Amino acid sequence: MRMRDADKISLVRQKAIELIATHGLEGFSMNKLAKACGISVATLYIYYKDRDDLILKIAVEEGNIMGAAMIVGFDPEMSLEEGLRKQWENRCNYSMKNPKTSLFFEQLRSSSYQEEFLASFLKEFKSVVGKFMHNIIERGEIEKMPFEVYWSIAFAPLYNLIRFHNEGKSKGGRPFKLTDEVLWLTFDFVIKALKK
């Protein structure tokens, strides 16, 4: 058996993300990936058992990178406004620097891979954010609410702005580029909606 090559693994990961982000999961195959990488299909099977193994391993690796990026400089003891601002800053920075990876995750969210992918990563991230939520509720900064309600108010507006930016247009086809002014104006409305 041939030795694994770290550069080749990195190239495979990068090209798989690009192909899935661009063509979706249904347009992704090991043959297309091998061609995009300039390697033989057999080489892929040195690193991965099959297509599913490849997708899940890449998703977990990238998910852990994303999770770590989201908690840089974040402390679960922060106030609602300070902590959420840091989360928005980190999430926005990650998404803007990694647009293909963000699209890759979008593809996974609406696939059969979602459950296995979500179950296997972000453990530290979930723990830190869980403590943050517990603390802001305990301090009376927000009402107790289901996590899904909190997430929908706290982060859905941010991800919509990022999606508009990545697509270059908002609803109705109007040109759109995310600016700090629009980002933090939206954030201010989110804080008003969440504060007790």
PDB file of C-alpha atoms in Angstrom:
ATOM      1  CA  MET A   1       0.000   0.000   0.000  1.00  0.00           C
ATOM      2  CA  ARG A   2       1.258   3.471  -0.857  1.00  0.00           C
ATOM      3  CA  MET A   3       2.019   6.078   1.775  1.00  0.00           C
ATOM      4  CA  ARG A   4      -0.413   8.886   2.447  1.00  0.00           C
ATOM      5  CA  ASP A   5       0.580  12.311   1.186  1.00  0.00           C
ATOM      6  CA  ALA A   6      -0.527  15.285   3.333  1.00  0.00           C
ATOM      7  CA  ASP A   7      -0.486  17.668   0.351  1.00  0.00           C
ATOM      8  CA  LYS A   8      -2.636  15.281  -1.660  1.00  0.00           C
ATOM      9  CA  ILE A   9      -5.128  14.940   1.215  1.00  0.00           C
ATOM     10  CA  SER A  10      -5.330  18.729   1.454  1.00  0.00           C
ATOM     11  CA  LEU A  11      -5.912  19.027  -2.300  1.00  0.00           C
ATOM     12  CA  VAL A  12      -8.619  16.345  -2.199  1.00  0.00           C
ATOM     13  CA  ARG A  13     -10.349  18.146   0.677  1.00  0.00           C
ATOM     14  CA  GLN A  14     -10.194  21.514  -1.086  1.00  0.00           C
ATOM     15  CA  LYS A  15     -11.476  20.152  -4.402  1.00  0.00           C
ATOM     16  CA  ALA A  16     -14.238  18.094  -2.757  1.00  0.00           C
ATOM     17  CA  ILE A  17     -15.497  21.195  -0.944  1.00  0.00           C
ATOM     18  CA  GLU A  18     -15.381  23.233  -4.162  1.00  0.00           C
ATOM     19  CA  LEU A  19     -17.205  20.572  -6.198  1.00  0.00           C
ATOM     20  CA  ILE A  20     -19.927  20.000  -3.597  1.00  0.00           C
ATOM     21  CA  ALA A  21     -20.373  23.742  -3.026  1.00  0.00           C
ATOM     22  CA  THR A  22     -20.655  24.377  -6.765  1.00  0.00           C
ATOM     23  CA  HIS A  23     -22.502  21.309  -8.061  1.00  0.00           C
ATOM     24  CA  GLY A  24     -24.231  19.949  -4.953  1.00  0.00           C
ATOM     25  CA  LEU A  25     -24.043  16.449  -3.551  1.00  0.00           C
ATOM     26  CA  GLU A  26     -25.920  14.949  -6.480  1.00  0.00           C
ATOM     27  CA  GLY A  27     -23.317  16.350  -8.892  1.00  0.00           C
ATOM     28  CA  PHE A  28     -20.392  15.011  -6.860  1.00  0.00           C
ATOM     29  CA  SER A  29     -18.616  11.726  -7.592  1.00  0.00           C
ATOM     30  CA  MET A  30     -15.267  10.149  -6.845  1.00  0.00           C
ATOM     31  CA  ASN A  31     -14.497  10.190 -10.581  1.00  0.00           C
ATOM     32  CA  LYS A  32     -15.140  13.942 -10.854  1.00  0.00           C
ATOM     33  CA  LEU A  33     -13.081  14.560  -7.735  1.00  0.00           C
ATOM     34  CA  ALA A  34     -10.140  12.507  -9.001  1.00  0.00           C
ATOM     35  CA  LYS A  35     -10.227  14.374 -12.306  1.00  0.00           C
ATOM     36  CA  ALA A  36     -10.344  17.773 -10.547  1.00  0.00           C
ATOM     37  CA  CYS A  37      -7.346  16.740  -8.420  1.00  0.00           C
ATOM     38  CA  GLY A  38      -5.393  15.282 -11.315  1.00  0.00           C
ATOM     39  CA  ILE A  39      -5.090  11.899  -9.586  1.00  0.00           C
ATOM     40  CA  SER A  40      -6.458   8.433 -10.213  1.00  0.00           C
ATOM     41  CA  VAL A  41      -9.706   7.312  -8.603  1.00  0.00           C
ATOM     42  CA  ALA A  42      -7.773   4.467  -6.964  1.00  0.00           C
ATOM     43  CA  THR A  43      -5.694   7.057  -5.089  1.00  0.00           C
ATOM     44  CA  LEU A  44      -8.846   8.380  -3.390  1.00  0.00           C
ATOM     45  CA  TYR A  45      -9.514   4.920  -1.983  1.00  0.00           C
ATOM     46  CA  ILE A  46      -6.159   4.981  -0.199  1.00  0.00           C
ATOM     47  CA  TYR A  47      -7.523   7.817   1.920  1.00  0.00           C
ATOM     48  CA  TYR A  48     -11.267   7.095   2.065  1.00  0.00           C
ATOM     49  CA  LYS A  49     -13.417   3.935   2.068  1.00  0.00           C
ATOM     50  CA  ASP A  50     -16.028   5.400  -0.258  1.00  0.00           C
ATOM     51  CA  ARG A  51     -17.865   8.598  -1.215  1.00  0.00           C
ATOM     52  CA  ASP A  52     -19.803   8.729   2.065  1.00  0.00           C
ATOM     53  CA  ASP A  53     -16.658   8.252   4.143  1.00  0.00           C
ATOM     54  CA  LEU A  54     -14.928  11.042   2.217  1.00  0.00           C
ATOM     55  CA  ILE A  55     -17.824  13.486   2.636  1.00  0.00           C
ATOM     56  CA  LEU A  56     -18.270  12.769   6.350  1.00  0.00           C
ATOM     57  CA  LYS A  57     -14.559  12.921   7.178  1.00  0.00           C
ATOM     58  CA  ILE A  58     -14.187  16.239   5.371  1.00  0.00           C
ATOM     59  CA  ALA A  59     -17.342  17.566   7.032  1.00  0.00           C
ATOM     60  CA  VAL A  60     -16.121  16.634  10.509  1.00  0.00           C
ATOM     61  CA  GLU A  61     -12.633  18.093   9.924  1.00  0.00           C
ATOM     62  CA  GLU A  62     -13.993  21.331   8.481  1.00  0.00           C
ATOM     63  CA  GLY A  63     -16.708  21.472  11.132  1.00  0.00           C
ATOM     64  CA  ASN A  64     -14.112  21.333  13.880  1.00  0.00           C
ATOM     65  CA  ILE A  65     -12.125  24.107  12.193  1.00  0.00           C
ATOM     66  CA  MET A  66     -15.296  26.202  11.940  1.00  0.00           C
ATOM     67  CA  GLY A  67     -16.270  25.464  15.550  1.00  0.00           C
ATOM     68  CA  ALA A  68     -12.850  26.553  16.811  1.00  0.00           C
ATOM     69  CA  ALA A  69     -13.027  29.747  14.722  1.00  0.00           C
ATOM     70  CA  MET A  70     -16.416  30.615  16.202  1.00  0.00           C
ATOM     71  CA  ILE A  71     -15.201  30.644  19.804  1.00  0.00           C
ATOM     72  CA  VAL A  72     -11.973  32.624  19.348  1.00  0.00           C
ATOM     73  CA  GLY A  73     -11.993  35.361  21.989  1.00  0.00           C
ATOM     74  CA  PHE A  74     -15.409  34.219  23.233  1.00  0.00           C
ATOM     75  CA  ASP A  75     -16.068  33.662  26.933  1.00  0.00           C
ATOM     76  CA  PRO A  76     -19.310  32.113  28.207  1.00  0.00           C
ATOM     77  CA  GLU A  77     -19.232  34.644  31.063  1.00  0.00           C
ATOM     78  CA  MET A  78     -19.706  37.563  28.638  1.00  0.00           C
ATOM     79  CA  SER A  79     -22.904  39.601  28.703  1.00  0.00           C
ATOM     80  CA  LEU A  80     -25.578  38.895  26.101  1.00  0.00           C
ATOM     81  CA  GLU A  81     -24.569  41.831  23.925  1.00  0.00           C
ATOM     82  CA  GLU A  82     -20.812  41.327  24.249  1.00  0.00           C
ATOM     83  CA  GLY A  83     -20.967  37.556  23.718  1.00  0.00           C
ATOM     84  CA  LEU A  84     -23.393  37.687  20.830  1.00  0.00           C
ATOM     85  CA  ARG A  85     -21.356  40.452  19.178  1.00  0.00           C
ATOM     86  CA  LYS A  86     -18.236  38.252  19.393  1.00  0.00           C
ATOM     87  CA  GLN A  87     -20.217  35.330  17.954  1.00  0.00           C
ATOM     88  CA  TRP A  88     -21.450  37.474  15.045  1.00  0.00           C
ATOM     89  CA  GLU A  89     -17.936  38.773  14.413  1.00  0.00           C
ATOM     90  CA  ASN A  90     -16.444  35.260  14.443  1.00  0.00           C
ATOM     91  CA  ARG A  91     -19.207  33.682  12.350  1.00  0.00           C
ATOM     92  CA  CYS A  92     -19.142  36.502   9.810  1.00  0.00           C
ATOM     93  CA  ASN A  93     -15.338  36.422   9.537  1.00  0.00           C
ATOM     94  CA  TYR A  94     -15.315  32.654   9.084  1.00  0.00           C
ATOM     95  CA  SER A  95     -18.076  32.695   6.467  1.00  0.00           C
ATOM     96  CA  MET A  96     -16.543  35.569   4.491  1.00  0.00           C
ATOM     97  CA  LYS A  97     -13.084  33.959   4.481  1.00  0.00           C
ATOM     98  CA  ASN A  98     -14.487  30.517   3.617  1.00  0.00           C
ATOM     99  CA  PRO A  99     -17.437  31.023   1.248  1.00  0.00           C
ATOM    100  CA  LYS A 100     -17.020  27.622  -0.455  1.00  0.00           C
ATOM    101  CA  THR A 101     -16.903  25.825   2.885  1.00  0.00           C
ATOM    102  CA  SER A 102     -20.043  27.681   3.985  1.00  0.00           C
ATOM    103  CA  LEU A 103     -21.812  26.519   0.805  1.00  0.00           C
ATOM    104  CA  PHE A 104     -20.494  22.992   1.426  1.00  0.00           C
ATOM    105  CA  PHE A 105     -22.128  23.028   4.879  1.00  0.00           C
ATOM    106  CA  GLU A 106     -25.375  24.310   3.350  1.00  0.00           C
ATOM    107  CA  GLN A 107     -25.404  21.286   1.049  1.00  0.00           C
ATOM    108  CA  LEU A 108     -24.916  18.972   4.031  1.00  0.00           C
ATOM    109  CA  ARG A 109     -27.683  20.621   6.044  1.00  0.00           C
ATOM    110  CA  SER A 110     -30.268  19.537   3.524  1.00  0.00           C
ATOM    111  CA  SER A 111     -28.955  15.999   3.042  1.00  0.00           C
ATOM    112  CA  SER A 112     -28.957  12.575   4.626  1.00  0.00           C
ATOM    113  CA  TYR A 113     -25.482  13.405   6.001  1.00  0.00           C
ATOM    114  CA  GLN A 114     -26.822  16.065   8.369  1.00  0.00           C
ATOM    115  CA  GLU A 115     -27.505  13.881  11.421  1.00  0.00           C
ATOM    116  CA  GLU A 116     -24.202  12.023  11.364  1.00  0.00           C
ATOM    117  CA  PHE A 117     -22.273  15.197  10.588  1.00  0.00           C
ATOM    118  CA  LEU A 118     -23.845  17.249  13.384  1.00  0.00           C
ATOM    119  CA  ALA A 119     -23.523  14.437  15.928  1.00  0.00           C
ATOM    120  CA  SER A 120     -19.799  14.097  15.418  1.00  0.00           C
ATOM    121  CA  PHE A 121     -18.355  17.572  15.778  1.00  0.00           C
ATOM    122  CA  LEU A 122     -18.529  20.903  17.603  1.00  0.00           C
ATOM    123  CA  LYS A 123     -18.434  19.317  21.084  1.00  0.00           C
ATOM    124  CA  GLU A 124     -16.362  22.126  22.628  1.00  0.00           C
ATOM    125  CA  PHE A 125     -18.328  24.759  20.726  1.00  0.00           C
ATOM    126  CA  LYS A 126     -21.673  23.350  21.928  1.00  0.00           C
ATOM    127  CA  SER A 127     -20.405  23.216  25.503  1.00  0.00           C
ATOM    128  CA  VAL A 128     -19.166  26.825  25.492  1.00  0.00           C
ATOM    129  CA  VAL A 129     -22.283  28.208  23.794  1.00  0.00           C
ATOM    130  CA  GLY A 130     -24.501  26.139  26.103  1.00  0.00           C
ATOM    131  CA  LYS A 131     -22.791  27.712  29.144  1.00  0.00           C
ATOM    132  CA  PHE A 132     -23.240  31.160  27.596  1.00  0.00           C
ATOM    133  CA  MET A 133     -26.977  30.576  27.104  1.00  0.00           C
ATOM    134  CA  HIS A 134     -27.325  29.248  30.647  1.00  0.00           C
ATOM    135  CA  ASN A 135     -25.496  32.291  32.049  1.00  0.00           C
ATOM    136  CA  ILE A 136     -27.489  34.941  30.169  1.00  0.00           C
ATOM    137  CA  ILE A 137     -30.756  33.282  31.218  1.00  0.00           C
ATOM    138  CA  GLU A 138     -29.576  32.980  34.849  1.00  0.00           C
ATOM    139  CA  ARG A 139     -28.596  36.670  34.893  1.00  0.00           C
ATOM    140  CA  GLY A 140     -32.028  37.577  33.526  1.00  0.00           C
ATOM    141  CA  GLU A 141     -30.689  39.097  30.296  1.00  0.00           C
ATOM    142  CA  ILE A 142     -33.101  37.072  28.155  1.00  0.00           C
ATOM    143  CA  GLU A 143     -36.249  35.041  28.693  1.00  0.00           C
ATOM    144  CA  LYS A 144     -35.878  31.289  28.909  1.00  0.00           C
ATOM    145  CA  MET A 145     -36.735  29.899  25.478  1.00  0.00           C
ATOM    146  CA  PRO A 146     -36.155  26.800  23.377  1.00  0.00           C
ATOM    147  CA  PHE A 147     -32.735  26.743  21.736  1.00  0.00           C
ATOM    148  CA  GLU A 148     -34.339  26.786  18.266  1.00  0.00           C
ATOM    149  CA  VAL A 149     -36.144  30.053  19.057  1.00  0.00           C
ATOM    150  CA  TYR A 150     -32.950  31.621  20.411  1.00  0.00           C
ATOM    151  CA  TRP A 151     -30.925  30.507  17.383  1.00  0.00           C
ATOM    152  CA  SER A 152     -33.563  31.748  14.929  1.00  0.00           C
ATOM    153  CA  ILE A 153     -33.561  35.208  16.476  1.00  0.00           C
ATOM    154  CA  ALA A 154     -29.830  35.397  17.259  1.00  0.00           C
ATOM    155  CA  PHE A 155     -28.265  33.990  14.081  1.00  0.00           C
ATOM    156  CA  ALA A 156     -30.722  33.559  11.197  1.00  0.00           C
ATOM    157  CA  PRO A 157     -30.518  37.295  10.325  1.00  0.00           C
ATOM    158  CA  LEU A 158     -26.709  37.069  10.184  1.00  0.00           C
ATOM    159  CA  TYR A 159     -26.723  34.026   7.918  1.00  0.00           C
ATOM    160  CA  ASN A 160     -29.294  35.649   5.622  1.00  0.00           C
ATOM    161  CA  LEU A 161     -27.036  38.696   5.242  1.00  0.00           C
ATOM    162  CA  ILE A 162     -24.054  36.449   4.489  1.00  0.00           C
ATOM    163  CA  ARG A 163     -26.083  34.496   1.929  1.00  0.00           C
ATOM    164  CA  PHE A 164     -27.214  37.747   0.249  1.00  0.00           C
ATOM    165  CA  HIS A 165     -23.570  38.877   0.177  1.00  0.00           C
ATOM    166  CA  ASN A 166     -22.323  35.592  -1.303  1.00  0.00           C
ATOM    167  CA  GLU A 167     -25.058  35.684  -3.952  1.00  0.00           C
ATOM    168  CA  GLY A 168     -24.416  39.386  -4.643  1.00  0.00           C
ATOM    169  CA  LYS A 169     -28.106  40.208  -4.358  1.00  0.00           C
ATOM    170  CA  SER A 170     -30.897  40.391  -1.824  1.00  0.00           C
ATOM    171  CA  LYS A 171     -34.569  39.521  -2.172  1.00  0.00           C
ATOM    172  CA  GLY A 172     -36.018  40.814  -5.402  1.00  0.00           C
ATOM    173  CA  GLY A 173     -32.619  40.663  -7.110  1.00  0.00           C
ATOM    174  CA  ARG A 174     -31.350  43.983  -5.746  1.00  0.00           C
ATOM    175  CA  PRO A 175     -27.531  44.176  -5.683  1.00  0.00           C
ATOM    176  CA  PHE A 176     -26.184  43.571  -2.179  1.00  0.00           C
ATOM    177  CA  LYS A 177     -22.796  43.755  -0.482  1.00  0.00           C
ATOM    178  CA  LEU A 178     -22.556  43.271   3.266  1.00  0.00           C
ATOM    179  CA  THR A 179     -21.100  46.315   5.003  1.00  0.00           C
ATOM    180  CA  ASP A 180     -20.220  46.845   8.660  1.00  0.00           C
ATOM    181  CA  GLU A 181     -23.026  49.401   8.847  1.00  0.00           C
ATOM    182  CA  VAL A 182     -25.679  46.905   7.704  1.00  0.00           C
ATOM    183  CA  LEU A 183     -24.173  44.086   9.789  1.00  0.00           C
ATOM    184  CA  TRP A 184     -24.199  46.005  13.068  1.00  0.00           C
ATOM    185  CA  LEU A 185     -27.556  47.690  12.406  1.00  0.00           C
ATOM    186  CA  THR A 186     -29.047  44.213  12.035  1.00  0.00           C
ATOM    187  CA  PHE A 187     -27.218  43.100  15.181  1.00  0.00           C
ATOM    188  CA  ASP A 188     -28.743  46.000  17.144  1.00  0.00           C
ATOM    189  CA  PHE A 189     -32.236  44.883  16.119  1.00  0.00           C
ATOM    190  CA  VAL A 190     -31.428  41.308  17.141  1.00  0.00           C
ATOM    191  CA  ILE A 191     -30.258  42.470  20.575  1.00  0.00           C
ATOM    192  CA  LYS A 192     -33.476  44.491  21.018  1.00  0.00           C
ATOM    193  CA  ALA A 193     -35.516  41.420  20.099  1.00  0.00           C
ATOM    194  CA  LEU A 194     -33.696  39.180  22.585  1.00  0.00           C
ATOM    195  CA  LYS A 195     -33.236  41.471  25.599  1.00  0.00           C
ATOM    196  CA  LYS A 196     -35.654  41.070  28.464  1.00  0.00           C
TER     197      LYS A 196
END
